[in-house]
Amino acid sequence: MKRRLFWGLLALLLLGPLSPALAACIVDDTGTRVCTDGSPRIVSLYGAYTEVLWEIGAGDRIVGRTRHDDTVPQLRGVPSVGTGLRPNVEYVLALRPGLVVARAGRAAARAVATLRERGLTVAAFDPRSIDDALGVMERLGVLTGRVAQARELAGRLRAEVDRVRTAVADAPRVRLVYEIRGQPLTVAGTDGLIHDIIVAAGGENAVRVPKKLLTLDVEALLRLDPEVYVIQEGPMNRNPPPLSERPLFRELRAVRAGRVLTVAEREFARPGPGLARAVRTLARFLHPDRVPDRAE
């Protein structure tokens, strides 16, 4: 203990106190080391991360959001900077953020690179699983000085998901297809958050393709003939018509048995605080005898 204290005091004498800019550092999903002073002004370019920031008590630091980011009513008066994939860079700069939170991945790569080239601190994330999403929440807690709050949120969601996993652990897996978009028919593959939600809920993704999403023709869907068909409804799939009104879909076993579930895209397809609720909602539909209506 005395030796550690000695070396710590020596480092302070030689190097001086740590810079506030290095007080809160993480590595994001682009492999970039991102540091803030622990209390930055924030521009959020993804609604799921806005929800997380609000939940951990950092919402009052958000000075910019995207055009369709409206799930937190208290932040609807915050200026819009365009879309997450095509933000108005000059407007973002004018807001003087200490941190921009964005999606990573191919679609967002250009926006992230442009913002960084203009000197902005950008943390970009691309969670592919429930654990990944919870890890993002914890890293956002580090960057905003809300470590304890982020850990509490991630821990609570993890516990809720684990309760569902335990409840359905020995139940027969239910084969399903998850529709992301109806036209063209786009479904969830095995490389992404939706697939992990399916597995946690006691389901089996009938689409065994290692992609986040892929297009599928109706003939291929008929060959899969899932027991359950899940339709997400939201910005990517607005007003999807009932399967009974779509040519050939009536031949699906899921449609004939009435095992079709419509879910909210903003709950199922986003790495936000609604993850545990999404797992429970799906598990309740697949295994109603195993999962109660409400969390314990």
Coordinates of C-alpha atoms in Angstrom, one line a residue:
M1 CA 0.0 0.0 0.0
K2 CA 2.8 2.5 1.0
R3 CA 4.7 1.6 -2.2
R4 CA 1.6 2.3 -4.4
L5 CA 1.0 5.6 -2.6
F6 CA 4.7 6.5 -3.2
W7 CA 4.5 5.9 -6.9
G8 CA 1.2 7.7 -7.2
L9 CA 2.6 10.8 -5.5
L10 CA 5.7 10.6 -7.6
A11 CA 3.7 10.4 -10.8
L12 CA 1.7 13.5 -9.8
L13 CA 4.9 15.4 -9.1
L14 CA 6.5 14.5 -12.4
L15 CA 3.5 14.6 -14.6
G16 CA 1.1 16.9 -12.9
P17 CA -2.7 16.1 -12.4
L18 CA -4.5 14.2 -15.1
S19 CA -6.0 16.4 -17.8
P20 CA -9.8 16.7 -17.4
A21 CA -10.0 15.7 -21.1
L22 CA -8.7 12.3 -20.1
A23 CA -11.1 11.8 -17.2
A24 CA -13.6 9.6 -19.1
C25 CA -12.3 7.4 -21.9
I26 CA -13.7 4.3 -23.7
V27 CA -13.0 2.5 -27.0
D28 CA -16.0 2.6 -29.3
D29 CA -17.0 0.0 -31.9
T30 CA -14.9 1.6 -34.6
G31 CA -11.8 0.9 -32.5
T32 CA -11.4 4.6 -31.7
R33 CA -10.3 5.8 -28.2
V34 CA -12.9 8.4 -27.2
C35 CA -12.4 10.7 -24.3
T36 CA -14.5 13.4 -22.7
D37 CA -14.3 15.6 -19.5
G38 CA -17.1 13.5 -18.0
S39 CA -19.8 16.1 -18.4
P40 CA -20.0 17.0 -22.2
R41 CA -22.6 18.8 -24.2
I42 CA -24.0 16.0 -26.4
V43 CA -25.4 15.7 -29.9
S44 CA -27.2 12.3 -30.2
L45 CA -27.5 10.9 -33.7
Y46 CA -29.6 7.8 -32.8
G47 CA -32.8 7.7 -30.8
A48 CA -31.9 4.6 -28.9
Y49 CA -28.9 6.3 -27.5
T50 CA -30.9 9.4 -26.7
E51 CA -33.2 7.1 -24.6
V52 CA -30.3 5.6 -22.8
L53 CA -28.8 9.0 -22.0
W54 CA -32.1 10.1 -20.6
E55 CA -32.5 7.0 -18.5
I56 CA -29.0 7.4 -16.9
G57 CA -29.6 11.1 -16.1
A58 CA -27.6 12.7 -18.9
G59 CA -30.5 13.9 -20.9
D60 CA -30.1 17.5 -19.8
R61 CA -26.8 17.6 -21.6
I62 CA -28.3 16.8 -25.0
V63 CA -28.2 19.9 -27.2
G64 CA -29.0 18.2 -30.5
R65 CA -30.9 15.2 -31.8
T66 CA -32.2 13.8 -35.1
R67 CA -35.3 14.7 -37.0
H68 CA -37.3 11.6 -36.0
D69 CA -35.9 11.3 -32.5
D70 CA -39.1 11.9 -30.5
T71 CA -39.5 9.1 -28.0
V72 CA -38.4 11.2 -25.0
P73 CA -41.1 13.9 -24.8
Q74 CA -39.0 16.1 -22.6
L75 CA -36.4 16.5 -25.4
R76 CA -38.7 17.4 -28.2
G77 CA -37.7 21.0 -27.9
V78 CA -34.0 20.2 -28.5
P79 CA -32.8 21.3 -32.0
S80 CA -32.9 18.8 -34.8
V81 CA -29.6 18.3 -36.8
G82 CA -31.1 16.2 -39.6
T83 CA -30.9 12.5 -39.8
G84 CA -28.4 10.1 -38.1
L85 CA -26.9 9.1 -41.4
R86 CA -26.9 12.6 -42.9
P87 CA -26.6 15.1 -40.2
N88 CA -26.2 18.9 -40.9
V89 CA -22.5 19.1 -40.0
E90 CA -22.4 22.8 -39.8
Y91 CA -25.4 22.8 -37.4
V92 CA -23.7 20.2 -35.3
L93 CA -20.6 22.3 -35.1
A94 CA -22.6 25.3 -34.2
L95 CA -24.0 23.5 -31.1
R96 CA -20.4 23.0 -29.8
P97 CA -20.8 19.5 -28.5
G98 CA -18.1 17.8 -26.4
L99 CA -19.5 14.5 -27.6
V100 CA -21.4 13.2 -30.6
V101 CA -23.0 9.8 -30.1
A102 CA -23.7 7.9 -33.4
R103 CA -24.2 4.5 -35.0
A104 CA -21.3 2.7 -36.4
G105 CA -21.4 0.4 -39.4
R106 CA -21.2 0.8 -43.2
A107 CA -24.2 3.1 -43.6
A108 CA -23.0 5.5 -40.9
A109 CA -19.3 5.4 -41.7
R110 CA -19.3 8.5 -43.9
A111 CA -21.1 10.7 -41.4
V112 CA -18.9 9.6 -38.6
A113 CA -15.7 10.2 -40.6
T114 CA -16.9 13.6 -41.7
L115 CA -17.7 14.7 -38.1
R116 CA -14.3 13.5 -36.9
E117 CA -12.5 15.2 -39.7
R118 CA -14.1 18.5 -38.5
G119 CA -12.6 18.0 -35.1
L120 CA -15.6 16.6 -33.2
T121 CA -15.4 13.8 -30.6
V122 CA -17.6 11.0 -31.9
A123 CA -18.4 7.8 -30.1
A124 CA -19.9 5.3 -32.6
F125 CA -21.5 1.9 -31.6
D126 CA -22.9 -1.1 -33.5
P127 CA -24.2 -3.6 -31.0
R128 CA -25.0 -7.0 -32.5
S129 CA -26.4 -8.6 -29.3
I130 CA -28.2 -7.9 -26.1
D131 CA -24.9 -8.0 -24.2
D132 CA -23.3 -5.6 -26.7
A133 CA -26.2 -3.2 -26.2
L134 CA -25.8 -3.3 -22.4
G135 CA -22.1 -2.7 -22.9
V136 CA -22.9 0.4 -24.9
M137 CA -25.0 1.7 -22.1
E138 CA -22.2 1.3 -19.7
R139 CA -19.7 3.0 -22.0
L140 CA -22.1 5.9 -22.4
G141 CA -22.2 6.1 -18.6
V142 CA -18.4 6.5 -18.5
L143 CA -18.4 9.2 -21.2
T144 CA -21.1 11.2 -19.3
G145 CA -19.9 10.7 -15.8
R146 CA -23.0 8.6 -15.0
V147 CA -21.2 5.3 -14.4
A148 CA -23.3 4.1 -11.5
Q149 CA -26.6 5.0 -13.2
A150 CA -25.5 3.2 -16.4
R151 CA -24.5 0.1 -14.5
E152 CA -27.8 0.1 -12.6
L153 CA -29.7 0.3 -15.9
A154 CA -27.7 -2.4 -17.6
G155 CA -27.8 -4.6 -14.6
R156 CA -31.6 -4.2 -14.3
L157 CA -32.2 -5.0 -18.0
R158 CA -29.8 -8.0 -17.8
A159 CA -31.6 -9.4 -14.8
E160 CA -35.0 -9.1 -16.6
V161 CA -33.7 -10.8 -19.7
D162 CA -32.1 -13.5 -17.7
R163 CA -35.4 -14.2 -15.9
V164 CA -37.0 -14.8 -19.2
R165 CA -34.1 -17.0 -20.5
T166 CA -34.4 -19.1 -17.4
A167 CA -38.2 -19.5 -17.7
V168 CA -37.9 -20.7 -21.3
A169 CA -34.6 -22.6 -21.1
D170 CA -36.1 -26.1 -21.4
A171 CA -39.1 -25.2 -23.5
P172 CA -39.3 -26.4 -27.1
R173 CA -37.9 -23.8 -29.5
V174 CA -40.5 -22.1 -31.8
R175 CA -39.3 -21.5 -35.4
L176 CA -40.2 -18.0 -36.5
V177 CA -39.5 -15.4 -39.2
Y178 CA -39.1 -11.8 -38.2
E179 CA -40.2 -9.3 -40.9
I180 CA -38.2 -6.1 -40.9
R181 CA -39.8 -4.7 -44.1
G182 CA -42.7 -6.0 -46.1
Q183 CA -41.8 -4.5 -49.5
P184 CA -39.4 -5.8 -50.6
L185 CA -39.7 -8.6 -48.1
T186 CA -36.7 -8.1 -45.7
V187 CA -36.1 -10.4 -42.7
A188 CA -33.7 -10.7 -39.8
G189 CA -30.7 -13.0 -40.2
T190 CA -28.6 -14.5 -37.5
D191 CA -26.1 -11.6 -37.2
G192 CA -27.8 -8.9 -35.2
L193 CA -29.7 -7.8 -32.2
I194 CA -33.1 -9.1 -33.4
H195 CA -31.7 -12.6 -33.6
D196 CA -30.4 -12.4 -30.1
I197 CA -33.8 -11.3 -28.9
I198 CA -35.4 -14.2 -30.7
V199 CA -33.1 -16.7 -29.0
A200 CA -33.4 -15.1 -25.5
A201 CA -37.2 -15.3 -25.9
G202 CA -37.2 -19.1 -26.6
G203 CA -37.5 -18.8 -30.3
E204 CA -35.5 -20.2 -33.2
N205 CA -34.7 -18.0 -36.2
A206 CA -35.9 -20.0 -39.2
V207 CA -33.6 -17.8 -41.4
R208 CA -30.1 -19.3 -40.9
V209 CA -28.2 -16.7 -42.8
P210 CA -25.3 -14.9 -41.0
K211 CA -26.4 -11.4 -41.9
K212 CA -28.2 -8.7 -40.0
L213 CA -30.9 -8.6 -42.6
L214 CA -31.6 -10.0 -46.0
T215 CA -34.3 -9.9 -48.7
L216 CA -36.3 -13.0 -49.2
D217 CA -38.7 -14.1 -52.0
V218 CA -42.1 -15.5 -51.1
E219 CA -41.2 -18.9 -52.4
A220 CA -38.3 -19.1 -50.0
L221 CA -40.5 -18.0 -47.2
L222 CA -43.0 -20.7 -48.0
R223 CA -40.3 -23.3 -47.9
L224 CA -39.3 -22.1 -44.4
D225 CA -42.9 -22.3 -43.4
P226 CA -42.4 -20.9 -39.8
E227 CA -44.6 -21.7 -36.9
V228 CA -44.7 -18.0 -36.0
Y229 CA -44.5 -14.9 -38.1
V230 CA -43.4 -11.6 -36.4
I231 CA -44.0 -8.3 -38.2
Q232 CA -42.2 -5.1 -36.9
E233 CA -44.1 -1.9 -37.5
G234 CA -42.4 1.4 -37.5
P235 CA -40.3 3.8 -39.8
M236 CA -38.9 0.8 -41.7
N237 CA -42.2 -0.9 -42.2
R238 CA -45.1 1.6 -42.1
N239 CA -48.6 0.2 -42.1
P240 CA -47.8 -3.4 -43.1
P241 CA -50.8 -5.1 -44.6
P242 CA -52.2 -8.1 -42.8
L243 CA -50.6 -11.4 -44.0
S244 CA -54.0 -12.7 -45.0
E245 CA -54.2 -10.0 -47.6
R246 CA -50.8 -10.8 -49.2
P247 CA -50.7 -13.3 -52.1
L248 CA -49.5 -16.7 -51.0
F249 CA -48.9 -15.7 -47.4
R250 CA -52.2 -17.4 -46.4
E251 CA -50.5 -20.7 -47.1
L252 CA -48.0 -20.2 -44.3
R253 CA -48.6 -22.4 -41.2
A254 CA -48.2 -19.4 -39.0
V255 CA -51.0 -17.6 -40.8
R256 CA -53.3 -20.6 -40.8
A257 CA -52.8 -21.1 -37.1
G258 CA -53.2 -17.4 -36.3
R259 CA -49.7 -17.2 -34.8
V260 CA -48.8 -13.8 -36.2
L261 CA -47.4 -11.1 -33.9
T262 CA -47.0 -7.4 -34.7
V263 CA -44.4 -5.6 -32.6
A264 CA -43.0 -2.0 -32.3
E265 CA -39.8 -1.5 -34.3
R266 CA -38.6 1.1 -31.8
E267 CA -38.7 -1.6 -29.1
F268 CA -37.4 -4.6 -30.9
A269 CA -34.9 -3.2 -33.4
R270 CA -33.1 -0.7 -31.3
P271 CA -30.5 -1.1 -28.6
G272 CA -32.3 1.0 -26.0
P273 CA -33.9 0.6 -22.6
G274 CA -36.9 -1.3 -24.2
L275 CA -34.7 -4.4 -24.9
A276 CA -35.9 -6.4 -21.9
R277 CA -39.5 -5.6 -22.7
A278 CA -39.0 -6.8 -26.2
V279 CA -37.7 -10.1 -25.0
R280 CA -40.6 -10.6 -22.6
T281 CA -43.2 -9.6 -25.2
L282 CA -41.9 -12.2 -27.7
A283 CA -41.4 -14.9 -25.0
R284 CA -44.9 -14.3 -23.7
F285 CA -46.3 -14.9 -27.3
L286 CA -44.1 -18.0 -27.9
H287 CA -44.4 -19.5 -24.4
P288 CA -47.5 -18.1 -22.6
D289 CA -47.4 -20.9 -20.1
R290 CA -43.8 -20.1 -19.1
V291 CA -43.7 -16.3 -19.0
P292 CA -46.1 -14.1 -17.0
D293 CA -47.5 -10.9 -18.3
R294 CA -45.4 -8.7 -16.2
A295 CA -41.8 -8.7 -15.0
E296 CA -41.4 -10.1 -11.5

